[in-house]
């Protein structure tokens, strides 16, 4: 049935077309014979309203310029990133020669401790520095130190001398001796065997009555020690207790802790550190310079500048140095050759007369060559490092440390790079590619514009449509609402809300959505006014009466019959509004209150170079962005203007 | 006429009441953590100088803003204080909001007035010329320039001006109201004035550039409308000189909408130019409010927002009244 109908219609159309063509042909034939009449209908070419608008629009040069700008902006922002190799938050690196720390050198400030008897030395382990200080002060101890030692650290200090001190702490006796330069040994000389009360009675301990008597006599005689049966006993007072003392038996000194500020440099960095070997070497250093460790004989060579530990084959295993020389990360990865030449330079600097020479020094050394492109170490075909001679500068810090520096090829973020082939507009202060950020920023800026304007328009059309159509009380209420919104200033409200977002640390994306919503809600009043005004005049016209007469629903009458008639004005005001919103968004972002870094928008890109220095030096970042904002807004205005003229030629003045 | 004004005024009062209610609700509903954070930061910042404690800040806020009373009651508390001219003490400036306003408003007003005058001097003649020679090169130039002026972001204009005149040429300071080694109380009045004037040049130029386009377009549009009117054709037909037709008959009629619009922008002189002042650190009401709002100074923010609302309403009112005053035809209706 339907097919038949369609066929009929098609047939009719065919016939009409034929007739039309015949007419045209007869006219054309007539043309040859006589000129067309002045009032001939064929002279007037009738265009549909849409085509009329397009034709008028295309005649406007400024509008075409605007349209071309807009199209190219859209292509750049929305299609550009697909073909452009870089992302908006991709950081770029480059290599540069930087005078960078290579090694540092200093005397050790902390003791390296080799603990042999952990159980009996754990109480005094941390005070080794204090005891060394006392020894270094030739055994002289000031009252304060003594007080601190006895009250806080529970140490009873007995004998003092340049070569060693004797003290007791807890339940043990200790001797501490200086073995040589920067090498100290803590001996344990006895342990607790019992407890006494100061009135002379033995509280605990396994003693004969005779022995106990002798202890009491000694205590009453205010003595510190007593020899009973050929064995020396000492009394150690207990901190915090006035009438009890520890009874300790004196024994042959046993090694407790070996403490040193000397530093071992491994000769072969691939061999792991061996604490046992170091300990044995230290013990032999100031003695006979020979020792056996794990079945192998070692000798210490002290003839040269540096003391060397040699194994039985005469190979150097360790160097013993006064300095700790480490690479800039603090790791022990430097070769012994470097260490010795560095130590030499530092020693020379320490002994120098001249102020300048005390502060800086230099030497040349072969260091691994770095590739100027990648900053990696260069290898030859066998996989060995290629070395190159470099002048290495040593300078003294105020902390007493010596730092070795030389110009190294280093990987750095490529910030503020000038425009080049790899970065068309250079890079910004974060090492991001500016052109890529311009494209992504443009997306956000344009998108914000569109979303806000569409939101405004939807709200405005609904409110304005209702107000204009119904009139009366509804109209009054809505128009007062429009007045109220018109009177609320957008910019300050946005600033307040943005500073609240700042304080609450709202995420970037959420912020963007909120911003668009608020701008839309604050901006609908203008559109509502426009729509209402138009509808007020339109609803009195005949076609509305006709619509009403056909019994259409109210909503259909408003949105299908009235609103489309407002469309021309609406499109014009939307186009113009787009420019305004882009301007507002970029201003907010420029002030740091809109879309936040690292998401790019045109506004915050200019903000990122807002310091005077950056403004002066990096014009290739902010000028293109600024020009783009202007271009976008101008283009929207041009197009809006052109559309207005095209829609309503009578308005063209 | 009197009845019309009274009616409009009453309407303004109603609109102001509801607009401020909306704004108050917004401020009232700021997340409480925001208010508390702000109070805490303020307390921490002023603690060393023996300032208020956190509790005192909060109490002050509650007392002045009725924040603990519920929106409606609180709003009336604030409104009754505000109507008596008591907008409370600014948190950031440590003085009464109204005092701070009085201290800085004349900077804004001066800046606004200078650019307003220049704007009129430049824009109206150009607009008239463009309309007179429609579709000529002059017309296209004026149209383009005015569109570009409308489209330029203030911060971009300001930055370019700074780059050219401050950095490259070194004629003006980049920001601020006084030269670096200028001591105001040691200079004579004239030197003071000269120094201040020098620092107002770039901000004024910025303002003129961004606002001139609108007026130029408006003048051109209205002039064109008038030039197409029948009475102009009549005037020409009478044989009047072109100068007389344009300068007298047409221009006077063009002035009707232009004066109406300009009258409406007059109260805006007291609103300050927030972005421009901020970019050049001119201590006017715009810059001060900007720093207050960013710094979470709620009393000053409320003051500024009420000021803005009043000025907008006043602007509308003035342009309505002026329309009636300037154009006798309106009065008849």
Tab-separated table of C-alpha atoms in Angstrom, chain A residues 60-62 480-481 483-489 491-493 495-497 499-500 502-504 529 576 583 586-588 590-593 602-603 606 612 615-616 619 622-627 629-630 633-635 637-638 641 644 652-653, chain B residues 11 15 18-19 22-23 26-27 30-31 33-34 37-38 41 134-135 140 143-144 147-148 150-153 155-156 159-160 162-163 167 174 217 220-221 224-225 228 274-275 278-279 290 293-296 301 304-305 308-309 312-313 316:
chain	number	residue	atom	x	y	z
A	60	UNK	CA	31.327	39.369	3.992
A	61	UNK	CA	35.118	39.416	3.832
A	62	UNK	CA	35.710	39.833	7.560
A	480	UNK	CA	13.328	39.821	38.358
A	481	UNK	CA	15.444	36.686	38.648
A	483	UNK	CA	17.807	41.191	37.050
A	484	UNK	CA	19.211	39.566	40.174
A	485	UNK	CA	21.626	37.360	38.242
A	486	UNK	CA	22.571	40.281	36.039
A	487	UNK	CA	23.539	42.191	39.149
A	488	UNK	CA	25.819	39.479	40.574
A	489	UNK	CA	29.348	40.132	39.344
A	491	UNK	CA	34.542	37.706	38.065
A	492	UNK	CA	34.602	38.237	41.863
A	493	UNK	CA	32.383	35.184	42.397
A	495	UNK	CA	37.719	34.376	42.215
A	496	UNK	CA	36.119	33.517	45.563
A	497	UNK	CA	35.143	30.047	44.419
A	499	UNK	CA	40.300	30.463	46.158
A	500	UNK	CA	38.019	28.068	48.030
A	502	UNK	CA	42.651	26.255	46.197
A	503	UNK	CA	42.252	25.864	49.938
A	504	UNK	CA	40.366	22.570	49.582
A	529	UNK	CA	16.319	38.574	28.085
A	576	UNK	CA	29.772	36.404	20.281
A	583	UNK	CA	38.470	35.573	27.369
A	586	UNK	CA	41.956	32.642	30.014
A	587	UNK	CA	41.936	35.590	32.412
A	588	UNK	CA	41.046	33.312	35.314
A	590	UNK	CA	46.203	33.602	33.897
A	591	UNK	CA	45.521	34.698	37.470
A	592	UNK	CA	46.132	31.083	38.510
A	593	UNK	CA	42.484	30.647	39.506
A	602	UNK	CA	46.116	29.275	26.982
A	603	UNK	CA	45.698	31.409	30.083
A	606	UNK	CA	51.023	32.790	29.838
A	612	UNK	CA	59.603	39.769	34.602
A	615	UNK	CA	58.503	37.723	30.201
A	616	UNK	CA	61.619	39.396	28.824
A	619	UNK	CA	58.708	35.882	24.379
A	622	UNK	CA	53.794	33.814	25.679
A	623	UNK	CA	53.448	35.891	22.537
A	624	UNK	CA	52.177	33.009	20.330
A	625	UNK	CA	49.749	31.979	23.056
A	626	UNK	CA	48.478	35.520	23.545
A	627	UNK	CA	48.078	35.977	19.804
A	629	UNK	CA	43.703	33.865	22.328
A	630	UNK	CA	43.183	37.128	20.459
A	633	UNK	CA	38.131	35.711	20.167
A	634	UNK	CA	38.415	38.003	17.148
A	635	UNK	CA	37.407	35.182	14.836
A	637	UNK	CA	33.398	38.095	16.878
A	638	UNK	CA	33.942	38.394	13.117
A	641	UNK	CA	29.071	39.888	13.149
A	644	UNK	CA	24.104	38.846	12.204
A	652	UNK	CA	23.055	45.909	8.544
A	653	UNK	CA	23.725	49.550	8.981
B	11	UNK	CA	12.600	47.784	42.247
B	15	UNK	CA	16.705	43.282	43.457
B	18	UNK	CA	17.647	39.248	46.744
B	19	UNK	CA	20.997	39.494	44.957
B	22	UNK	CA	22.117	34.898	46.979
B	23	UNK	CA	25.673	36.082	47.563
B	26	UNK	CA	27.025	31.408	48.745
B	27	UNK	CA	29.452	32.775	51.332
B	30	UNK	CA	31.370	27.895	51.759
B	31	UNK	CA	32.660	24.625	53.144
B	33	UNK	CA	36.682	23.806	56.544
B	34	UNK	CA	37.418	26.779	54.289
B	37	UNK	CA	41.297	27.094	57.551
B	38	UNK	CA	41.222	30.764	56.773
B	41	UNK	CA	45.889	30.787	58.851
B	134	UNK	CA	30.538	53.440	5.372
B	135	UNK	CA	32.349	50.619	3.502
B	140	UNK	CA	36.874	48.722	7.792
B	143	UNK	CA	35.517	48.111	12.633
B	144	UNK	CA	38.552	45.851	12.724
B	147	UNK	CA	36.680	44.255	17.212
B	148	UNK	CA	40.312	43.562	18.034
B	150	UNK	CA	37.036	43.939	22.306
B	151	UNK	CA	38.832	40.634	21.762
B	152	UNK	CA	42.138	41.454	23.434
B	153	UNK	CA	42.624	39.902	26.850
B	155	UNK	CA	46.511	40.585	30.691
B	156	UNK	CA	47.979	40.175	27.220
B	159	UNK	CA	52.124	42.237	29.302
B	160	UNK	CA	52.903	43.501	25.803
B	162	UNK	CA	55.137	46.203	29.895
B	163	UNK	CA	57.517	44.431	27.544
B	167	UNK	CA	61.512	46.459	29.617
B	174	UNK	CA	56.680	47.619	35.466
B	217	UNK	CA	31.187	50.144	17.591
B	220	UNK	CA	29.157	53.752	14.608
B	221	UNK	CA	26.041	51.585	14.738
B	224	UNK	CA	24.515	54.708	10.816
B	225	UNK	CA	20.979	54.277	12.017
B	228	UNK	CA	19.619	56.368	7.278
B	274	UNK	CA	40.145	44.598	38.932
B	275	UNK	CA	42.399	42.919	36.372
B	278	UNK	CA	46.061	43.839	39.812
B	279	UNK	CA	48.429	43.509	36.871
B	290	UNK	CA	41.348	40.914	44.475
B	293	UNK	CA	39.220	37.617	47.882
B	294	UNK	CA	42.230	35.451	47.105
B	295	UNK	CA	43.317	35.735	50.726
B	296	UNK	CA	39.931	34.663	52.051
B	301	UNK	CA	34.628	40.297	50.001
B	304	UNK	CA	33.015	44.518	47.667
B	305	UNK	CA	30.238	42.318	46.315
B	308	UNK	CA	29.430	45.924	42.886
B	309	UNK	CA	25.735	45.060	43.036
B	312	UNK	CA	25.417	47.785	38.640
B	313	UNK	CA	21.900	48.640	39.741
B	316	UNK	CA	20.994	50.635	35.018
